[in-house]
Amino acid sequence: LFQVFFSNANVRFAFWMSAVLSSVASIGDYIIVHRWNKQWGISDKAFYLVGDTILEPIVGMMASMPSVVLMSKMCPENMEATMFAILASFSNLGGSLSSALGVFAMDLAGIKTDLKSSEGGSCDFSGLPNLIFYCGILFPLISIPLTFVFVPNINMQDVVNLDTGKRERKTNDDKESEPLLAANK
C-alpha cells in the first residue's frame, strides 16, 4: 500500500496521513467504549476485528515508513547498518516509553484495574473514553503542525544533499529514484 500510494508523496504528507489514520483507528475504540456499535447492531467482536485489528498494523507501518525513508535519505555513505540500528533502537525506546506513559496516562485519567486490593478488587473505566479521545484521537492530530518544524519538505523520491540537508534536483538518468511500482506508466 505504501509503495503504491505514498512512494512519490511528500514526506510531510505521509506523516500527516499516518496521523489521520491513527486517529480514525482510535475512533473505533471510542465507539466500542461508548457502546454505540451495539446500538447499531454490530457485536463488539465484529467491530473490534474489522476496526482495530485491521487498521492498527497498517497505521503502525504507515507511521514508520516515512521515518525509515527519511533516515535512508539522510544516511552518510557506508553508515547504513549503523543508522538502521540507531533507528531500530529509537523505535524500541519509543515502544517502551509509550507503555510507561500509557500507565501514567491511565492513572491520570483515574482508570483503576486493581483486582487484588483490600477493598475486594475494583475496576473503574469511567475515564477511558476521555483517555481514548485525547491520547488516541487528538494527540496524533496535534503532531501534524510539528511536521512543519521537524520534517523536511521533500518528496520520498528526492535525493538529499548531505552537506546542505536540501533536496537536489532529480535527473532522468537517476534510475534509483524511480518508484518500484510504475502505477502511472
Tab-separated table of C-alpha atoms in Angstrom, residues 12 16 142-153:
chain	number	residue	atom	x	y	z
A	12	ARG	CA	5.242	15.531	5.458
A	16	TRP	CA	0.011	13.571	8.090
A	142	ILE	CA	-1.620	17.676	17.163
A	143	SER	CA	1.561	16.175	15.703
A	144	ILE	CA	0.644	17.422	12.216
A	145	PRO	CA	1.718	21.072	12.773
A	146	LEU	CA	5.012	19.827	14.264
A	147	THR	CA	5.958	18.357	10.885
A	148	PHE	CA	6.442	21.920	9.584
A	149	VAL	CA	9.239	22.318	12.142
A	150	PHE	CA	10.828	18.849	12.313
A	151	VAL	CA	10.282	17.203	8.908
A	152	PRO	CA	11.919	18.483	5.722
A	153	ASN	CA	9.685	19.444	2.820
